[in-house]
Amino acid sequence: MAHYHATIESPCGPAETFDYLATFSNAEQWDPGVLSGEQLDSGPVQVGTRFRLVVPFLGRRLPLTYVVTRYSPAGMIALEAASGLLRLADWIEVAGEGDGATVSYDADVRLRGPLRLLDPMLQRGFGAVGDRAAAGLAAVLAGRSQGVAGVPGGMVGGPEGAVSGPESAVGGSEAAG
């Protein structure tokens, strides 16, 4: 299993920052390892809400369905996804007051099936991918606070923004987490 942790400062308030991150399909705007994202269930985010993210993995497009397993509107969300090849878990907490917030982002990935033999080599690549994701998230949050024009929702970055996943450690592609 590989673990990644990042702390990201947001110039946006905690409620805005958390609402943006809790809509996990937004990862396509800041995670270069996410090709597309969509919320599968209508209504507000809550325990059981599902998000489909498509990531490149071993030269293919891998759809991952994340399910919200824990949720607190005060600033905490946990999500899990699994495929025949991967098991992923993300834990996001947002804290702060007023005009700024601190994001604590943890992601775990575990390879499954025959790929689990590569699990010990996963950490180094997972860290590099996570660093790109954290940088992308910081850039997007900064753009939101500045109301960047010409980008949906004031967002900057895009699919090449940054994110977390095991891809570079396993076959040179990126998978989100």
Coordinates of N, CA and C in Angstrom, one line a residue:
M1 N 0.9 -1.2 0.0 CA 0.0 0.0 0.0 C 0.9 1.2 0.0
A2 N 0.5 2.2 -0.7 CA 1.1 3.5 -0.7 C 0.2 4.6 -0.1
H3 N 0.9 5.5 0.6 CA 0.1 6.5 1.3 C 0.7 7.9 0.9
Y4 N -0.2 8.9 0.7 CA 0.2 10.2 0.4 C -0.5 11.2 1.3
H5 N 0.2 12.2 1.8 CA -0.4 13.2 2.6 C 0.1 14.6 2.1
A6 N -0.9 15.5 2.0 CA -0.5 16.9 1.7 C -1.3 17.8 2.5
T7 N -0.7 19.0 2.9 CA -1.5 20.1 3.5 C -1.4 21.2 2.5
I8 N -2.6 21.8 2.2 CA -2.6 22.8 1.2 C -3.4 24.0 1.8
E9 N -2.8 25.2 1.6 CA -3.5 26.4 2.1 C -4.4 26.9 1.0
S10 N -5.6 27.3 1.4 CA -6.5 27.8 0.5 C -6.8 29.3 0.9
P11 N -6.8 30.2 -0.1 CA -7.2 31.6 0.2 C -8.7 31.7 0.3
C12 N -9.4 30.7 -0.1 CA -10.9 30.7 0.0 C -11.3 30.3 1.4
G13 N -12.5 30.7 1.8 CA -13.0 30.3 3.1 C -13.2 28.8 3.2
P14 N -13.3 28.3 4.5 CA -13.5 26.9 4.7 C -14.7 26.3 4.0
A15 N -15.8 27.0 4.1 CA -17.1 26.4 3.5 C -16.9 26.3 2.0
E16 N -16.4 27.3 1.3 CA -16.3 27.3 -0.1 C -15.3 26.2 -0.5
T17 N -14.1 26.2 0.2 CA -13.1 25.2 -0.1 C -13.7 23.8 0.0
F18 N -14.4 23.5 1.2 CA -14.9 22.2 1.4 C -15.9 21.8 0.4
D19 N -16.9 22.7 0.1 CA -17.9 22.4 -0.9 C -17.3 22.0 -2.3
Y20 N -16.3 22.7 -2.7 CA -15.6 22.4 -3.9 C -14.9 21.1 -3.9
L21 N -14.2 20.7 -2.8 CA -13.6 19.4 -2.7 C -14.5 18.3 -2.5
A22 N -15.6 18.5 -1.8 CA -16.6 17.4 -1.5 C -17.3 17.0 -2.8
T23 N -17.4 17.9 -3.8 CA -17.9 17.6 -5.1 C -16.7 17.0 -5.8
F24 N -16.4 15.7 -5.6 CA -15.2 15.0 -6.0 C -15.0 14.9 -7.5
S25 N -16.0 15.1 -8.2 CA -15.9 15.1 -9.7 C -15.0 16.3 -10.1
N26 N -14.9 17.3 -9.3 CA -14.1 18.5 -9.6 C -12.6 18.1 -9.7
A27 N -12.2 16.9 -9.3 CA -10.8 16.5 -9.4 C -10.3 16.6 -10.8
E28 N -11.2 16.5 -11.8 CA -10.7 16.6 -13.2 C -10.2 18.0 -13.5
Q29 N -10.6 19.0 -12.7 CA -10.1 20.4 -12.9 C -8.7 20.6 -12.3
W30 N -8.3 19.8 -11.3 CA -7.0 20.0 -10.6 C -6.1 18.8 -10.6
D31 N -6.5 17.7 -11.0 CA -5.7 16.5 -11.0 C -5.3 16.0 -12.4
P32 N -4.1 16.1 -12.7 CA -3.7 15.7 -14.1 C -3.9 14.2 -14.3
G33 N -4.1 13.4 -13.3 CA -4.3 12.0 -13.4 C -5.8 11.7 -13.6
V34 N -6.6 12.7 -13.7 CA -8.1 12.4 -13.9 C -8.5 12.9 -15.3
L35 N -8.9 12.0 -16.2 CA -9.3 12.4 -17.5 C -10.7 13.0 -17.5
S36 N -11.6 12.5 -16.7 CA -13.0 13.1 -16.6 C -13.6 12.7 -15.2
G37 N -14.5 13.5 -14.8 CA -15.2 13.2 -13.6 C -16.7 13.6 -13.7
E38 N -17.5 12.8 -13.0 CA -19.0 13.2 -12.9 C -19.6 12.6 -11.7
Q39 N -20.5 13.4 -11.1 CA -21.3 13.0 -10.0 C -22.4 12.1 -10.5
L40 N -22.6 10.9 -10.0 CA -23.6 9.9 -10.5 C -24.9 10.1 -9.9
D41 N -25.0 10.7 -8.7 CA -26.2 10.8 -8.0 C -26.6 12.3 -7.9
S42 N -27.9 12.6 -8.0 CA -28.3 14.0 -7.9 C -28.5 14.4 -6.5
G43 N -28.5 15.7 -6.3 CA -28.7 16.1 -4.9 C -27.4 16.5 -4.2
P44 N -27.5 16.9 -3.0 CA -26.3 17.3 -2.3 C -25.4 16.1 -2.0
V45 N -24.1 16.3 -1.8 CA -23.2 15.3 -1.4 C -23.5 14.8 0.0
Q46 N -23.5 13.5 0.2 CA -23.7 12.9 1.5 C -23.2 11.5 1.5
V47 N -23.2 10.8 2.6 CA -22.8 9.4 2.6 C -23.6 8.6 1.5
G48 N -22.9 7.9 0.7 CA -23.5 7.1 -0.3 C -23.4 7.8 -1.7
T49 N -23.1 9.1 -1.8 CA -23.0 9.7 -3.1 C -21.9 9.1 -3.8
R50 N -22.1 8.9 -5.2 CA -21.1 8.3 -6.0 C -20.5 9.3 -7.1
F51 N -19.2 9.1 -7.3 CA -18.6 9.9 -8.3 C -17.8 9.0 -9.2
R52 N -17.9 9.2 -10.5 CA -17.1 8.4 -11.5 C -15.9 9.2 -12.0
L53 N -14.7 8.8 -11.7 CA -13.5 9.4 -12.3 C -12.9 8.4 -13.3
V54 N -12.4 8.9 -14.4 CA -11.7 8.1 -15.4 C -10.3 8.5 -15.3
V55 N -9.4 7.5 -15.2 CA -8.0 7.8 -15.0 C -7.2 6.9 -16.0
P56 N -6.0 7.4 -16.5 CA -5.2 6.5 -17.3 C -4.5 5.5 -16.4
F57 N -4.5 4.2 -16.8 CA -3.8 3.2 -16.0 C -3.3 2.1 -16.9
L58 N -2.0 1.9 -16.9 CA -1.3 0.9 -17.7 C -1.7 1.0 -19.2
G59 N -1.8 2.3 -19.6 CA -2.1 2.5 -21.0 C -3.5 2.4 -21.4
R60 N -4.4 2.3 -20.4 CA -5.9 2.2 -20.7 C -6.6 3.3 -19.9
R61 N -7.8 3.5 -20.2 CA -8.7 4.3 -19.5 C -9.4 3.5 -18.4
L62 N -9.2 3.8 -17.2 CA -9.8 3.0 -16.1 C -10.9 3.8 -15.4
P63 N -12.2 3.4 -15.5 CA -13.2 4.1 -14.7 C -13.2 3.7 -13.3
L64 N -13.3 4.6 -12.3 CA -13.3 4.3 -10.9 C -14.6 5.0 -10.3
T65 N -15.4 4.2 -9.6 CA -16.5 4.8 -8.9 C -16.2 4.9 -7.5
Y66 N -16.1 6.2 -7.1 CA -15.8 6.5 -5.7 C -17.2 6.7 -5.0
V67 N -17.2 6.2 -3.7 CA -18.4 6.3 -2.9 C -18.0 7.0 -1.6
V68 N -18.9 8.0 -1.3 CA -18.6 8.7 0.0 C -19.0 7.8 1.1
T69 N -18.0 7.5 2.0 CA -18.2 6.6 3.1 C -18.4 7.3 4.4
R70 N -17.9 8.5 4.5 CA -18.1 9.4 5.7 C -18.2 10.8 5.2
Y71 N -19.0 11.6 5.9 CA -19.2 13.0 5.5 C -19.7 13.8 6.7
S72 N -19.1 14.9 6.8 CA -19.5 15.9 7.8 C -19.5 17.3 7.1
P73 N -20.6 18.0 7.0 CA -20.6 19.3 6.4 C -19.7 20.3 7.1
A74 N -19.3 20.0 8.2 CA -18.3 20.9 9.0 C -16.9 20.8 8.4
G75 N -16.7 19.9 7.4 CA -15.4 19.9 6.7 C -14.7 18.6 6.6
M76 N -15.3 17.4 6.6 CA -14.6 16.2 6.4 C -15.4 15.3 5.5
I77 N -14.7 14.6 4.6 CA -15.2 13.6 3.6 C -14.2 12.5 3.4
A78 N -14.7 11.3 3.4 CA -13.9 10.1 3.1 C -14.6 9.4 1.9
L79 N -13.8 9.0 0.9 CA -14.3 8.3 -0.2 C -13.5 7.1 -0.5
E80 N -14.1 6.1 -1.1 CA -13.4 4.8 -1.5 C -13.8 4.4 -2.9
A81 N -12.8 3.8 -3.6 CA -13.1 3.2 -4.9 C -12.3 1.9 -5.0
A82 N -12.8 1.0 -5.8 CA -12.1 -0.2 -6.1 C -12.4 -0.7 -7.5
S83 N -11.4 -1.3 -8.0 CA -11.5 -2.0 -9.3 C -10.8 -3.4 -9.1
G84 N -10.8 -4.2 -10.2 CA -10.1 -5.4 -10.1 C -8.6 -5.2 -9.8
L85 N -8.1 -4.0 -10.2 CA -6.6 -3.8 -10.1 C -6.2 -2.9 -8.9
L86 N -7.1 -2.0 -8.4 CA -6.8 -1.0 -7.4 C -7.9 -0.9 -6.3
R87 N -7.4 -0.5 -5.1 CA -8.3 -0.1 -4.1 C -7.8 1.2 -3.6
L88 N -8.6 2.3 -3.6 CA -8.2 3.6 -3.3 C -9.1 4.2 -2.2
A89 N -8.5 5.0 -1.3 CA -9.2 5.7 -0.3 C -8.7 7.1 -0.1
D90 N -9.6 8.1 -0.1 CA -9.2 9.5 0.1 C -9.9 10.0 1.3
W91 N -9.2 10.8 2.1 CA -9.7 11.4 3.3 C -9.4 12.9 3.2
I92 N -10.4 13.8 3.2 CA -10.1 15.2 3.1 C -10.8 15.9 4.3
E93 N -10.0 16.8 4.9 CA -10.5 17.6 6.0 C -10.1 19.1 5.7
V94 N -11.1 20.0 5.9 CA -10.9 21.4 5.7 C -11.2 22.1 7.0
A95 N -10.2 23.0 7.4 CA -10.4 23.7 8.7 C -10.0 25.2 8.4
G96 N -10.5 26.0 9.2 CA -10.1 27.5 9.1 C -11.3 28.3 9.5
E97 N -11.0 29.6 9.4 CA -12.0 30.6 9.7 C -11.8 31.8 8.8
G98 N -12.9 32.5 8.5 CA -12.8 33.7 7.7 C -12.4 33.4 6.2
D99 N -11.4 34.1 5.8 CA -11.0 34.1 4.4 C -10.1 33.0 3.9
G100 N -9.6 32.2 4.8 CA -8.7 31.2 4.4 C -9.0 29.8 5.1
A101 N -8.4 28.8 4.5 CA -8.6 27.4 5.0 C -7.4 26.6 4.8
T102 N -7.3 25.6 5.6 CA -6.2 24.6 5.4 C -6.9 23.3 5.0
V103 N -6.4 22.6 4.0 CA -6.8 21.4 3.5 C -5.8 20.3 3.9
S104 N -6.3 19.3 4.6 CA -5.5 18.1 4.9 C -6.0 17.0 4.0
Y105 N -5.1 16.5 3.1 CA -5.6 15.5 2.1 C -4.7 14.2 2.3
D106 N -5.4 13.1 2.5 CA -4.7 11.8 2.6 C -5.3 10.9 1.5
A107 N -4.4 10.1 0.9 CA -4.8 9.2 -0.1 C -4.0 7.9 0.1
D108 N -4.7 6.8 0.0 CA -4.1 5.5 0.0 C -4.4 4.7 -1.2
V109 N -3.5 3.9 -1.8 CA -3.8 3.1 -2.9 C -3.1 1.7 -2.6
R110 N -3.8 0.7 -2.9 CA -3.4 -0.7 -2.8 C -3.6 -1.4 -4.1
L111 N -2.6 -2.0 -4.6 CA -2.8 -2.8 -5.8 C -3.4 -4.1 -5.5
R112 N -4.2 -4.7 -6.4 CA -4.9 -5.9 -6.2 C -4.6 -6.9 -7.3
G113 N -4.9 -8.2 -7.1 CA -4.7 -9.2 -8.1 C -3.2 -9.4 -8.3
P114 N -2.8 -9.7 -9.5 CA -1.4 -10.0 -9.8 C -0.5 -8.8 -9.6
L115 N -1.1 -7.6 -9.7 CA -0.3 -6.3 -9.5 C 0.1 -6.1 -8.1
R116 N -0.5 -6.8 -7.1 CA -0.1 -6.6 -5.7 C 1.4 -6.9 -5.5
L117 N 2.0 -7.7 -6.3 CA 3.4 -8.0 -6.2 C 4.2 -6.7 -6.4
L118 N 3.7 -5.7 -7.1 CA 4.4 -4.4 -7.3 C 4.1 -3.4 -6.2
D119 N 3.3 -3.8 -5.2 CA 2.9 -2.8 -4.1 C 4.1 -2.2 -3.4
P120 N 5.2 -2.9 -3.1 CA 6.3 -2.3 -2.4 C 6.9 -1.2 -3.2
M121 N 6.8 -1.2 -4.6 CA 7.5 -0.2 -5.4 C 6.5 1.0 -5.6
L122 N 5.3 1.0 -5.1 CA 4.3 2.0 -5.4 C 4.5 3.3 -4.8
Q123 N 5.1 3.3 -3.6 CA 5.2 4.6 -2.8 C 5.9 5.7 -3.5
R124 N 7.0 5.5 -4.1 CA 7.8 6.6 -4.7 C 7.0 7.2 -5.8
G125 N 6.4 6.5 -6.8 CA 5.6 7.0 -7.8 C 4.4 7.7 -7.4
F126 N 3.8 7.1 -6.3 CA 2.5 7.7 -5.8 C 2.8 9.1 -5.2
G127 N 4.0 9.2 -4.5 CA 4.3 10.5 -4.0 C 4.5 11.6 -5.0
A128 N 5.1 11.2 -6.1 CA 5.3 12.2 -7.2 C 4.0 12.6 -7.8
V129 N 3.1 11.7 -8.0 CA 1.8 12.0 -8.6 C 1.0 12.8 -7.6
G130 N 1.1 12.5 -6.4 CA 0.4 13.2 -5.3 C 0.9 14.7 -5.3
D131 N 2.2 14.9 -5.4 CA 2.7 16.2 -5.4 C 2.2 17.1 -6.5
R132 N 2.0 16.4 -7.7 CA 1.5 17.2 -8.9 C 0.0 17.5 -8.6
A133 N -0.7 16.6 -7.9 CA -2.1 16.9 -7.6 C -2.2 18.0 -6.6
A134 N -1.4 18.0 -5.6 CA -1.4 19.0 -4.5 C -1.1 20.4 -5.2
A135 N -0.1 20.5 -6.1 CA 0.2 21.7 -6.7 C -1.0 22.2 -7.6
G136 N -1.6 21.3 -8.3 CA -2.8 21.6 -9.1 C -3.9 22.1 -8.2
L137 N -4.2 21.5 -7.1 CA -5.2 21.9 -6.2 C -4.9 23.3 -5.7
A138 N -3.7 23.6 -5.2 CA -3.3 24.9 -4.7 C -3.6 25.9 -5.8
A139 N -3.2 25.7 -7.0 CA -3.4 26.6 -8.1 C -4.9 26.9 -8.4
V140 N -5.7 25.9 -8.4 CA -7.1 26.0 -8.6 C -7.8 26.8 -7.5
L141 N -7.4 26.5 -6.3 CA -8.0 27.3 -5.1 C -7.6 28.7 -5.2
A142 N -6.3 29.0 -5.6 CA -5.9 30.4 -5.7 C -6.7 31.1 -6.8
G143 N -6.9 30.4 -7.9 CA -7.7 31.0 -9.0 C -9.1 31.3 -8.6
R144 N -9.7 30.4 -7.8 CA -11.1 30.6 -7.3 C -11.1 31.9 -6.5
S145 N -10.1 32.1 -5.6 CA -10.2 33.3 -4.8 C -10.0 34.6 -5.6
Q146 N -9.3 34.5 -6.7 CA -9.1 35.6 -7.6 C -10.2 35.8 -8.6
G147 N -11.1 34.8 -8.7 CA -12.2 34.9 -9.7 C -11.7 34.9 -11.1
V148 N -10.8 34.0 -11.4 CA -10.1 34.0 -12.7 C -11.2 33.9 -13.8
A149 N -11.2 34.8 -14.8 CA -12.2 34.9 -15.8 C -11.9 33.9 -16.9
G150 N -12.9 33.5 -17.6 CA -12.7 32.6 -18.8 C -12.6 31.1 -18.5
V151 N -12.6 30.8 -17.2 CA -12.5 29.4 -16.8 C -13.8 29.1 -16.0
P152 N -14.5 28.0 -16.3 CA -15.7 27.6 -15.5 C -15.5 27.7 -14.0
G153 N -16.4 28.5 -13.4 CA -16.3 28.6 -11.9 C -15.1 29.3 -11.4
G154 N -14.4 30.0 -12.3 CA -13.2 30.8 -11.9 C -12.0 29.8 -11.7
M155 N -12.1 28.7 -12.3 CA -11.0 27.7 -12.1 C -9.8 27.9 -13.0
V156 N -8.7 27.6 -12.5 CA -7.5 27.6 -13.4 C -7.0 26.1 -13.4
G157 N -6.0 25.9 -14.2 CA -5.5 24.5 -14.3 C -6.3 23.7 -15.3
G158 N -6.6 22.5 -15.0 CA -7.4 21.6 -15.9 C -6.9 20.2 -15.7
P159 N -7.2 19.3 -16.6 CA -6.8 17.9 -16.5 C -5.3 17.8 -16.3
E160 N -4.5 18.7 -16.7 CA -3.1 18.6 -16.5 C -2.7 19.3 -15.2
G161 N -3.6 19.8 -14.4 CA -3.4 20.5 -13.1 C -2.6 19.7 -12.1
A162 N -3.1 18.6 -11.5 CA -2.3 17.8 -10.5 C -3.2 16.9 -9.8
V163 N -2.7 15.7 -9.3 CA -3.5 14.8 -8.4 C -2.7 13.6 -7.8
S164 N -3.5 12.7 -7.3 CA -2.8 11.5 -6.6 C -3.2 10.3 -7.3
G165 N -2.3 9.3 -7.3 CA -2.5 8.0 -7.9 C -1.3 7.2 -8.1
P166 N -1.4 5.9 -8.4 CA -0.2 5.1 -8.5 C 0.4 4.9 -9.8
E167 N -0.1 5.6 -10.9 CA 0.3 5.3 -12.2 C 1.7 5.3 -12.5
S168 N 2.4 6.4 -12.1 CA 3.8 6.5 -12.5 C 4.6 5.4 -11.9
A169 N 4.2 4.8 -10.8 CA 4.9 3.7 -10.1 C 4.6 2.4 -10.8
V170 N 3.5 2.3 -11.6 CA 3.1 1.0 -12.2 C 2.9 1.2 -13.7
G171 N 3.9 1.2 -14.4 CA 3.7 1.2 -15.9 C 3.7 2.6 -16.5
G172 N 4.1 3.6 -15.7 CA 4.3 4.9 -16.3 C 3.0 5.8 -16.5
S173 N 1.9 5.4 -16.2 CA 0.7 6.2 -16.3 C 0.2 6.7 -15.0
E174 N -0.8 7.4 -14.9 CA -1.3 8.0 -13.6 C -2.7 7.5 -13.3
A175 N -2.9 7.2 -12.0 CA -4.3 6.8 -11.6 C -4.6 7.7 -10.4
A176 N -5.8 8.2 -10.3 CA -6.2 9.1 -9.3 C -6.6 8.4 -8.0
G177 N -6.5 9.1 -7.0 CA -6.9 8.6 -5.7 C -7.5 9.6 -5.0

